[in-house]
mmCIF file of C-alpha atoms in Angstrom:
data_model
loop_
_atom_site.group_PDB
_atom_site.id
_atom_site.type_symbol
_atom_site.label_atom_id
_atom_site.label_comp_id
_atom_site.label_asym_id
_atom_site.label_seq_id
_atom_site.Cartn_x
_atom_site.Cartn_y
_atom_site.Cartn_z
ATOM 1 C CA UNK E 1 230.712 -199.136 88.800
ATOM 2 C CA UNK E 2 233.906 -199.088 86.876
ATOM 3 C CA UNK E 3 233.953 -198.507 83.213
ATOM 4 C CA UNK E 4 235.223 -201.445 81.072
ATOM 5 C CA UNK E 5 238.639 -200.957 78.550
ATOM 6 C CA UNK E 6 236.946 -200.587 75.890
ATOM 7 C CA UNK E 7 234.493 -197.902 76.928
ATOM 8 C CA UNK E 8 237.801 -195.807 78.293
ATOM 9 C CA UNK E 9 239.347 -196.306 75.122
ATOM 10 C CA UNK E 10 236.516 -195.180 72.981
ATOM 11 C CA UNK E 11 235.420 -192.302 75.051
ATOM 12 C CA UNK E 12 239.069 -191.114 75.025
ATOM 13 C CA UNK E 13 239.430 -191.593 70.940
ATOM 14 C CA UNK E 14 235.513 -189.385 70.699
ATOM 15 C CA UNK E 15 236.982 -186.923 73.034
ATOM 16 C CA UNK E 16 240.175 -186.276 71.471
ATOM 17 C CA UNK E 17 239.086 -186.170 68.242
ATOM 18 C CA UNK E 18 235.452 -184.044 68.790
ATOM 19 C CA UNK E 19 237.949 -181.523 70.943
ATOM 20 C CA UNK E 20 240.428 -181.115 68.245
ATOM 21 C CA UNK E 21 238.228 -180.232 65.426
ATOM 22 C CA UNK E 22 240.251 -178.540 62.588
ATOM 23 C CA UNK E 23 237.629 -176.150 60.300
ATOM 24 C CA UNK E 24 238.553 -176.305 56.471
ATOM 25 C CA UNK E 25 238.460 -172.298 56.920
ATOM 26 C CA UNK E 26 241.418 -172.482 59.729
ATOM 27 C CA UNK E 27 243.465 -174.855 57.292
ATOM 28 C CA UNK E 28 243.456 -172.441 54.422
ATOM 29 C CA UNK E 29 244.208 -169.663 56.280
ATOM 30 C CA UNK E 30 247.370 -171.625 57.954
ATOM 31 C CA UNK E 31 248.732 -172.638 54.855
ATOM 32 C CA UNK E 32 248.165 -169.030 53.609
ATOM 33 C CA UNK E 33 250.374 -168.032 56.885
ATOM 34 C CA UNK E 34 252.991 -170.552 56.062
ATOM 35 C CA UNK E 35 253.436 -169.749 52.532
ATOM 36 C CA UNK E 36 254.436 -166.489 53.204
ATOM 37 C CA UNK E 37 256.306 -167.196 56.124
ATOM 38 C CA UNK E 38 258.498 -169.599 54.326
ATOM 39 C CA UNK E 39 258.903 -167.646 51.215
ATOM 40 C CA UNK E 40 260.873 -165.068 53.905
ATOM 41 C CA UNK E 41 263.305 -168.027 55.039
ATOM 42 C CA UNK E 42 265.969 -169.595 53.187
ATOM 43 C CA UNK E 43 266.828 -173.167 54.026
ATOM 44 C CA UNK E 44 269.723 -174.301 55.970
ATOM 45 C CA UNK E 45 272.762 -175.767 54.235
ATOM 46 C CA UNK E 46 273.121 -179.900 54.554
ATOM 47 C CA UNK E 47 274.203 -180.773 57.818
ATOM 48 C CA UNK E 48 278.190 -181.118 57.849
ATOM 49 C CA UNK E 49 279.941 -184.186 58.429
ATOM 50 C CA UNK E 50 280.737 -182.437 62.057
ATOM 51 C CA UNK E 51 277.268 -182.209 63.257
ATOM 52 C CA UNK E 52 276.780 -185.863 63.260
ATOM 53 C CA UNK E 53 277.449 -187.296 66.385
ATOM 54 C CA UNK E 54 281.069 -188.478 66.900
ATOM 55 C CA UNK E 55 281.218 -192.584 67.977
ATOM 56 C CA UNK E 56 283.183 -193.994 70.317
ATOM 57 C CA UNK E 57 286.217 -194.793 68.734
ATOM 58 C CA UNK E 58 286.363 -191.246 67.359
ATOM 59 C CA UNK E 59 285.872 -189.721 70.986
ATOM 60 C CA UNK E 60 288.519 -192.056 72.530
ATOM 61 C CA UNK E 61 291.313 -191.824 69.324
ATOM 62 C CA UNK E 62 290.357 -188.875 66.887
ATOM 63 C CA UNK E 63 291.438 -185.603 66.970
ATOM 64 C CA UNK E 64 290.675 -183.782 70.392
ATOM 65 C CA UNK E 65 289.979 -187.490 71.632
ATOM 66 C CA UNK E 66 290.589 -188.512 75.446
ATOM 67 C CA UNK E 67 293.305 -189.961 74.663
ATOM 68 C CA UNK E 68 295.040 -187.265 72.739
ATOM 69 C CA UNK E 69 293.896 -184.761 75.326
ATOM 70 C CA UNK E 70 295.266 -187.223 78.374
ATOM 71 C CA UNK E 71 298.464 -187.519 76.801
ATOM 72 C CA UNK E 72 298.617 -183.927 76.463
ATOM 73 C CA UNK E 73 297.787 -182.696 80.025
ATOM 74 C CA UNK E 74 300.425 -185.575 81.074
ATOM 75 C CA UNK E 75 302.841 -183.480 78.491
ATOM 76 C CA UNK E 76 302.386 -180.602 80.106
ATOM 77 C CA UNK E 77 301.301 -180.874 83.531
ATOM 78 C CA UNK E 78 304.339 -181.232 85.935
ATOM 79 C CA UNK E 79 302.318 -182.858 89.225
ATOM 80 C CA UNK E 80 300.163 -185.369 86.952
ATOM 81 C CA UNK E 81 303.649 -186.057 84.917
ATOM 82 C CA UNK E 82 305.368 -186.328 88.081
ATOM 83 C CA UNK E 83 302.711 -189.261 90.078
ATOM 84 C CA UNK E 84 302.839 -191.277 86.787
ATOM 85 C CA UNK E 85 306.316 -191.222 86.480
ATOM 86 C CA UNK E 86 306.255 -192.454 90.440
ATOM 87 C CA UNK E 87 303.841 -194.913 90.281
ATOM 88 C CA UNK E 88 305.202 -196.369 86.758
ATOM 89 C CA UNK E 89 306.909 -199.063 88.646
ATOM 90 C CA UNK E 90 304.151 -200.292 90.894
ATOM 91 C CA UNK E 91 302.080 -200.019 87.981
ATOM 92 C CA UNK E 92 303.732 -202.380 86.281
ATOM 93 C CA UNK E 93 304.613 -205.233 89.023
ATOM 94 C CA UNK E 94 301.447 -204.179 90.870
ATOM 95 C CA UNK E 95 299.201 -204.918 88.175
ATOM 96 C CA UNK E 96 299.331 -207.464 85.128
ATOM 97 C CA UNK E 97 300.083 -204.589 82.515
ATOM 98 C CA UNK E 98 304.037 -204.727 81.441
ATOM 99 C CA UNK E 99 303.780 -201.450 79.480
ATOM 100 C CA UNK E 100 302.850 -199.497 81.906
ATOM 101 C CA UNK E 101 305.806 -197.489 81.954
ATOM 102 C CA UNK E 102 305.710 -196.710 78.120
ATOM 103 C CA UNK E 103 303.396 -193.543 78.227
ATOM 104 C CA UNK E 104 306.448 -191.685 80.252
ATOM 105 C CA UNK E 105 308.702 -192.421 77.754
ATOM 106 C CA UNK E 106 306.757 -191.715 75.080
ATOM 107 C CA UNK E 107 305.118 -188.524 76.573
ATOM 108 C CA UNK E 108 309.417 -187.579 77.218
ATOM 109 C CA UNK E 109 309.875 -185.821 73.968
ATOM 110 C CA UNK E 110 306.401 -184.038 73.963
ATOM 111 C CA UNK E 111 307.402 -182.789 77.137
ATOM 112 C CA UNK E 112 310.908 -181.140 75.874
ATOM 113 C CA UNK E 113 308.836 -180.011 72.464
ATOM 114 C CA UNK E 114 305.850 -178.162 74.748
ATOM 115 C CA UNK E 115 307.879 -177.183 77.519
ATOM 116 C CA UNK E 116 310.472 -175.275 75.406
ATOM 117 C CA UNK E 117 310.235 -171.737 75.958
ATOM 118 C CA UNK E 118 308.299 -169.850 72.554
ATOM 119 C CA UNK E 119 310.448 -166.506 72.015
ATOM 120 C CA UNK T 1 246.305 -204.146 32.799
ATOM 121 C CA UNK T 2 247.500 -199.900 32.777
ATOM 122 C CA UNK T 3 245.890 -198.399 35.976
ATOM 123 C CA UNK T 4 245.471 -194.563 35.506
ATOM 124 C CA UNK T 5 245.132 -193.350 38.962
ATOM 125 C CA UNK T 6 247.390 -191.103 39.754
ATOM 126 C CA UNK T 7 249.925 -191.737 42.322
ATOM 127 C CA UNK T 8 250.630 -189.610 45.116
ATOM 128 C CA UNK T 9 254.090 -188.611 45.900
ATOM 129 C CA UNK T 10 255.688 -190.410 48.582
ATOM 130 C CA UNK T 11 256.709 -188.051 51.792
ATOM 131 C CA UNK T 12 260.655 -188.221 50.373
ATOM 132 C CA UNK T 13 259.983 -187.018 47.247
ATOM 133 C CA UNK T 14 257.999 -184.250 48.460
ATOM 134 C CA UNK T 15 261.110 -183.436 50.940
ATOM 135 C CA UNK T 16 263.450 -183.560 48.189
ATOM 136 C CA UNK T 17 261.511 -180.956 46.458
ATOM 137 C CA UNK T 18 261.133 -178.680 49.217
ATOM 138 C CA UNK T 19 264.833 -178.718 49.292
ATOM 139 C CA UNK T 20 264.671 -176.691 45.573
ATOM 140 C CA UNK T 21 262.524 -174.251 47.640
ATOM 141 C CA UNK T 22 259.311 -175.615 45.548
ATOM 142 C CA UNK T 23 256.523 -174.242 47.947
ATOM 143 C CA UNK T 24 253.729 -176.687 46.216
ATOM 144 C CA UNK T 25 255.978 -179.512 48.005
ATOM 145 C CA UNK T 26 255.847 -178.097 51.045
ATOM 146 C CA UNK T 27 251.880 -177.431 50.519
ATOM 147 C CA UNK T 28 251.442 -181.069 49.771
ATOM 148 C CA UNK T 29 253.005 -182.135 52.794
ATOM 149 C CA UNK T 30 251.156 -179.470 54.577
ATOM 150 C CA UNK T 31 247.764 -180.579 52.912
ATOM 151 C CA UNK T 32 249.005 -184.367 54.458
ATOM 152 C CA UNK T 33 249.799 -183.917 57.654
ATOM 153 C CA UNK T 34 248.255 -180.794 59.328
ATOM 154 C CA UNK T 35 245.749 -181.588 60.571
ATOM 155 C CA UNK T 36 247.237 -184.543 62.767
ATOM 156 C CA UNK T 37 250.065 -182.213 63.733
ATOM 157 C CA UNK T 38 247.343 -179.570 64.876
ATOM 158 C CA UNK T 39 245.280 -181.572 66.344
ATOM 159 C CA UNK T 40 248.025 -183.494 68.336
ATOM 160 C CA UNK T 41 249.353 -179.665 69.630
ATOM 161 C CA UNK T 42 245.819 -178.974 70.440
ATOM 162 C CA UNK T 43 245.103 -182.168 72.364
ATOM 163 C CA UNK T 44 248.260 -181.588 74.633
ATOM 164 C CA UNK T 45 248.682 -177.765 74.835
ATOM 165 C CA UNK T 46 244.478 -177.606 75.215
ATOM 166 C CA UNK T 47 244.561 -174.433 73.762
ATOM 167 C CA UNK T 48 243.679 -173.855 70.006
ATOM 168 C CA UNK T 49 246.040 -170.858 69.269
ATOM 169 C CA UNK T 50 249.053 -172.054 70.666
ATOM 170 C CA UNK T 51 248.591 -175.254 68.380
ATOM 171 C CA UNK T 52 248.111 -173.180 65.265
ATOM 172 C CA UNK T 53 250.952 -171.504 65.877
ATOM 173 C CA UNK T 54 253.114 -175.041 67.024
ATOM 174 C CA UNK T 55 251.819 -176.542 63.816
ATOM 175 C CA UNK T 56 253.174 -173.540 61.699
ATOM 176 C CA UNK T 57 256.706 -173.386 63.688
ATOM 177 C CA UNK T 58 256.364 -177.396 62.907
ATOM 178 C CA UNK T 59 256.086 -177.247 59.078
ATOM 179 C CA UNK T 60 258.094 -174.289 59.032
ATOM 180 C CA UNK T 61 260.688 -176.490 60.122
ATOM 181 C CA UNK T 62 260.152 -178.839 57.696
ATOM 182 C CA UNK T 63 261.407 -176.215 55.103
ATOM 183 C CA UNK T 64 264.192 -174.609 56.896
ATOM 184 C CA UNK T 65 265.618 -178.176 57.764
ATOM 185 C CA UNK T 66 264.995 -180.020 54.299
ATOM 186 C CA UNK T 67 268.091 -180.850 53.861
ATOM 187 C CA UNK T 68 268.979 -182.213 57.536
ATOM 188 C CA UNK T 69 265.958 -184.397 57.444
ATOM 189 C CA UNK T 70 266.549 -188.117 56.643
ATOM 190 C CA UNK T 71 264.169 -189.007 53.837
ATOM 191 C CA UNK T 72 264.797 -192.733 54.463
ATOM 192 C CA UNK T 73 263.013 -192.884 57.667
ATOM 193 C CA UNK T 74 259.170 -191.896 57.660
ATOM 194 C CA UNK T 75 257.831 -188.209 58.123
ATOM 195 C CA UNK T 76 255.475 -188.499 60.628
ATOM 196 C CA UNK T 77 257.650 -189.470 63.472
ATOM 197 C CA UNK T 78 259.858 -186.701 62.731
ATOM 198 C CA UNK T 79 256.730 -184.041 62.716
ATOM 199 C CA UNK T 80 255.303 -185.567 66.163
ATOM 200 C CA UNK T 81 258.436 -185.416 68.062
ATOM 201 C CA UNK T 82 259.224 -181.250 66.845
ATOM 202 C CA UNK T 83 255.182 -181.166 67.734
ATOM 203 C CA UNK T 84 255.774 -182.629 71.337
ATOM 204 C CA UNK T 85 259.305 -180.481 71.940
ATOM 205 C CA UNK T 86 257.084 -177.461 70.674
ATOM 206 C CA UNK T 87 254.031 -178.333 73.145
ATOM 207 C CA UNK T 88 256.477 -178.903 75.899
ATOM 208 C CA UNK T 89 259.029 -175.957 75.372
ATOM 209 C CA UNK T 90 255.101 -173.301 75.518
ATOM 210 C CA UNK T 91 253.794 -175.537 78.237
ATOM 211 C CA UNK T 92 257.210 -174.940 80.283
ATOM 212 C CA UNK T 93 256.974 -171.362 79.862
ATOM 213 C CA UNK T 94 253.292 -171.158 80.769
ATOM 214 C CA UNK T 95 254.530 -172.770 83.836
ATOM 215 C CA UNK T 96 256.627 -170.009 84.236
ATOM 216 C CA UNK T 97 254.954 -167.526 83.999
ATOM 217 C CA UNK T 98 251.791 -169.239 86.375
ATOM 218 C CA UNK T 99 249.011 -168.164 84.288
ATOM 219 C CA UNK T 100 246.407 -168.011 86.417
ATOM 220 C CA UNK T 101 243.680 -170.221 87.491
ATOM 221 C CA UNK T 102 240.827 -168.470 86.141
ATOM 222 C CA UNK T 103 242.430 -168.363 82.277
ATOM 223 C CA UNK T 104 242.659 -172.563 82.912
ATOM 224 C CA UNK T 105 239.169 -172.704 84.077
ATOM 225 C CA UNK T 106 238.245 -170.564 81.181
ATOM 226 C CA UNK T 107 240.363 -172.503 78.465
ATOM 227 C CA UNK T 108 238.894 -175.986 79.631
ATOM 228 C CA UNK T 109 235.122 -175.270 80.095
ATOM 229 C CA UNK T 110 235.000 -172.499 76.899
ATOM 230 C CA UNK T 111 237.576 -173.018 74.489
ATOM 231 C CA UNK T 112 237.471 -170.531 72.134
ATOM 232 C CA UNK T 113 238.963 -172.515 68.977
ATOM 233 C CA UNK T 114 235.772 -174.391 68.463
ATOM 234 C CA UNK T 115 232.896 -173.447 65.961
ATOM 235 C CA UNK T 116 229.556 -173.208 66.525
ATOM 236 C CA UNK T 117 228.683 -176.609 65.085
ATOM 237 C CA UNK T 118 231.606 -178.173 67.129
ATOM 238 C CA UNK T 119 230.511 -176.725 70.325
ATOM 239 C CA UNK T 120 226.678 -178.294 69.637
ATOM 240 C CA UNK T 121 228.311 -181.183 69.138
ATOM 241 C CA UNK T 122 230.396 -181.137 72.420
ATOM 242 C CA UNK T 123 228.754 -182.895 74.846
ATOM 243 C CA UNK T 124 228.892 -183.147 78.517
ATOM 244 C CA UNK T 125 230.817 -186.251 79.030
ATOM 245 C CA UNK T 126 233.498 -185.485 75.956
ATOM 246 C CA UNK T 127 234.143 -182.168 78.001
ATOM 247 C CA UNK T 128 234.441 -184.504 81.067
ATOM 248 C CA UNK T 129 236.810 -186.532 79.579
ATOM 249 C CA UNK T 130 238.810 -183.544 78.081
ATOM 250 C CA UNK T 131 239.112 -181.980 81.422
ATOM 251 C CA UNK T 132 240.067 -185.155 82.615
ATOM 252 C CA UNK T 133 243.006 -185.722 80.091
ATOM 253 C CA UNK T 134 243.708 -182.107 80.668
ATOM 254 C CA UNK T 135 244.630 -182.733 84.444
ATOM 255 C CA UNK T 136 246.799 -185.802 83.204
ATOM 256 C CA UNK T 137 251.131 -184.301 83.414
ATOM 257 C CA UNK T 138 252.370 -183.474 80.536
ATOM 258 C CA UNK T 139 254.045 -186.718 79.824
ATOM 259 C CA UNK T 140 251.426 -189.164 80.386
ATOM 260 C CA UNK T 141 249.036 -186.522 78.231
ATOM 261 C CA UNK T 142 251.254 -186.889 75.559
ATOM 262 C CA UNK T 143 251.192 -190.794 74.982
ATOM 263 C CA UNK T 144 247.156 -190.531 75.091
ATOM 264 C CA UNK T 145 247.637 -188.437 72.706
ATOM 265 C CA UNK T 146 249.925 -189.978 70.634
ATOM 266 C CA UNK T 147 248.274 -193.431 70.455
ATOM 267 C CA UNK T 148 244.850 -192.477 71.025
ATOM 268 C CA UNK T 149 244.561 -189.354 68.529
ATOM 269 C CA UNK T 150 247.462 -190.345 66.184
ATOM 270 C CA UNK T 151 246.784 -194.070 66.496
ATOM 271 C CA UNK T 152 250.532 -194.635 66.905
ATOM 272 C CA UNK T 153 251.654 -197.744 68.706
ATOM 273 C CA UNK T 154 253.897 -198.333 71.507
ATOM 274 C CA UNK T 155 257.041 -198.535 69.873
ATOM 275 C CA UNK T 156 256.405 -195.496 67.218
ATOM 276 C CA UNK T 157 255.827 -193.669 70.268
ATOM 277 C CA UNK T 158 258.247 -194.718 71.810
ATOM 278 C CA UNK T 159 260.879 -193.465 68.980
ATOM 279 C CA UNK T 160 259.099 -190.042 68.776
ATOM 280 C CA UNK T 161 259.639 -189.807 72.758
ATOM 281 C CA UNK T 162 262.997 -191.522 72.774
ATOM 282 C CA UNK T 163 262.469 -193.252 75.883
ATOM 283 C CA UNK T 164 261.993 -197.438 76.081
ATOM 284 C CA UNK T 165 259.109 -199.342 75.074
ATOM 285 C CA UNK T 166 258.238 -200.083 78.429
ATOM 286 C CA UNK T 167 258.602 -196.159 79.730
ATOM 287 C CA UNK T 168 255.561 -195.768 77.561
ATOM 288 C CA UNK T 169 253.439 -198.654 78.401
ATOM 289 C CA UNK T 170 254.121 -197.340 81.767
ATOM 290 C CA UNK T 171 253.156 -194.236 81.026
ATOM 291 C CA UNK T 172 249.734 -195.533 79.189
ATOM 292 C CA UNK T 173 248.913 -197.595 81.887
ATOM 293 C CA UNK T 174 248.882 -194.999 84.746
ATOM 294 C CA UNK T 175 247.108 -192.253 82.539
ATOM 295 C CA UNK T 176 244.501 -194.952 81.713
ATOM 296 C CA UNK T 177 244.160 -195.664 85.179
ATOM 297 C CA UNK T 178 243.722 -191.825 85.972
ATOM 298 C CA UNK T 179 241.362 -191.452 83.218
ATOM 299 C CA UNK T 180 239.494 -194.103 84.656
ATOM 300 C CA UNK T 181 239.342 -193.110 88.158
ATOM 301 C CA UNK T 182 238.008 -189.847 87.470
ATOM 302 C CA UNK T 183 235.788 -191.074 84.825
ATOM 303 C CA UNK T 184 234.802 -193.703 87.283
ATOM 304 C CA UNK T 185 233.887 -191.242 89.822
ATOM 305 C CA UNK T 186 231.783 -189.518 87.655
ATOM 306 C CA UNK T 187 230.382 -192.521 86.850
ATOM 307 C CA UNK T 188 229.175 -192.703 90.901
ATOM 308 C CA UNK T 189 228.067 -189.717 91.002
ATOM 309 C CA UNK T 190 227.085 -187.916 88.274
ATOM 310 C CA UNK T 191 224.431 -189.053 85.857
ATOM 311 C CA UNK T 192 226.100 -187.983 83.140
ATOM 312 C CA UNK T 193 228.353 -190.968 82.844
ATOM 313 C CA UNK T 194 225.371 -193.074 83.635
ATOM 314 C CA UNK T 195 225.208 -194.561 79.607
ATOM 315 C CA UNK T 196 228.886 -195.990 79.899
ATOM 316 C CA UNK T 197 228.162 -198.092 82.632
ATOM 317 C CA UNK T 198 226.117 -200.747 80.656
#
């Protein structure tokens, strides 16, 4: 004989509720516990403008973004600098992008700056 | 027409008075919500000492973070969701460290939380059905919970969990369904169950 929604429902709600019984006794002793427990901690400082998540645009252009980050491992790393500089052509008649040569010019001068031996 | 009764502080002024450190605040907010953030950690961790001690960590939380937590949105949500991460984070561990079946068996038949008048008032079939939600996992357990005991609906739950609308109907569906197969098997057999029937 199965037991209709409503009956489930109810018996749940009686159950939960009878089972979680909170005595007026056990509250005042809790907030007793609290009180001093949080008297003994100071509060954290507002959260800081870098511990909101960062959006899209941000992760793509802002500082330490993809794109910043790509164009600097292209600046510095000879074998990735080396296929994109081969492939700038075919990139460009292969597929409908013109430009696709410009990020090897413009990554040229970073490459002199990082490249440059520090003394 | 001037009414005179008082009016109670709303949940964002109270927060923006915790943030001075004003302990009252806090105590108001405490006074509020307790008991539903005790009883919730109670009704999914089944064990009365772990949820005092989850509903402490929970409103101590409230004061340490004060000042991270958006007063614009509504409280409640906020103190379910550290309640569930708290409930799941002991549960985890308790899986861990495989406590052993005859501390379960005691836990579920005996509980030692309740008072003497609570335990007269326990009867057979309530224990049933708190065994049976017991035996639910941990994720369907929490959305009886949630919306029976808290009387949240789908999509408030669904917020606290941050999982889709339909994740938790799913999940309330198939716990239901448990809850009535075992209850419906009692039902059969056991005489206990025999007033639900009709």
């Amino acid at each position: 004989m199965d037991l209709r929604d409503r009956q489930v429902d109810s018996l749940i709600e009686e159950s939960l509720y009878i089972s979680t019984n909170l005595a007026p006794q056990q509250k005042q002793d809790a907030w007793k516990r609290l009180r001093a427990r949080a008297g003994q901690q100071s509060l954290l400082p507002p959260a800081a403008a870098c511990d909101r998540p960062l959006s899209l645009l941000e992760r793509v252009f802002g500082n330490n973004g993809f794109l910043q980050a790509w164009l600097a491992r292209l600046a510095v790393d000879e074998a990735r600098y080396e296929r994109a500089r081969q492939n700038q052509y075919s990139l460009r008649y292969g597929v409908l992008i013109t430009s696709a040569g410009f990020p090897n010019r413009l990554v040229e001068p970073f490459r002199y700056h990082f490249m440059t031996p520090v003394f | 027409m001037v009414s005179f009764q008082e009016v109670e502080p709303s949940d964002a002024a109270l927060i923006e008075r915790v943030r001075t450190n004003d302990l009252e605040a806090l105590g108001a907010l405490f006074d509020r919500y307790y008991a539903h953030v005790f009883r919730a950690a109670v009704a999914i961790t089944q064990d009365g000492a772990v949820a005092e001690d989850i509903a402490q960590d929970c409103f101590l939380k409230v004061h340490r973070y004060a000042n991270r937590i958006d007063t614009s949105l509504p409280l409640a949500p906020w103190l379910y969701r550290v309640t569930v991460n708290l409930s799941y984070t002991w549960i985890s561990r308790q899986k861990r460290r495989r406590v052993s079946l005859e501390m379960v068996v005691d836990r579920l038949i005996s509980p030692a939380w309740l008072s003497p008048d609570h335990i007269a008032e326990h009867t057979e079939i309530q224990e049933q059905v708190r065994a049976a939600i017991a035996d639910l996992n941990f994720n369907q357990r929490v959305v009886i919970v949630l919306h029976y005991l808290s009387g949240l609906n789908l999509e408030e739950i669904a917020e606290i969990l941050d999982c889709p609308v339909g994740t938790v109907k799913s999940r309330l569906y198939y716990a239901r369904e448990n809850l009535r197969g075992r209850l419906g098997l009692l039902n059969g057999t056991n005489e206990v169950a025999h007033g639900f029937a009709g």
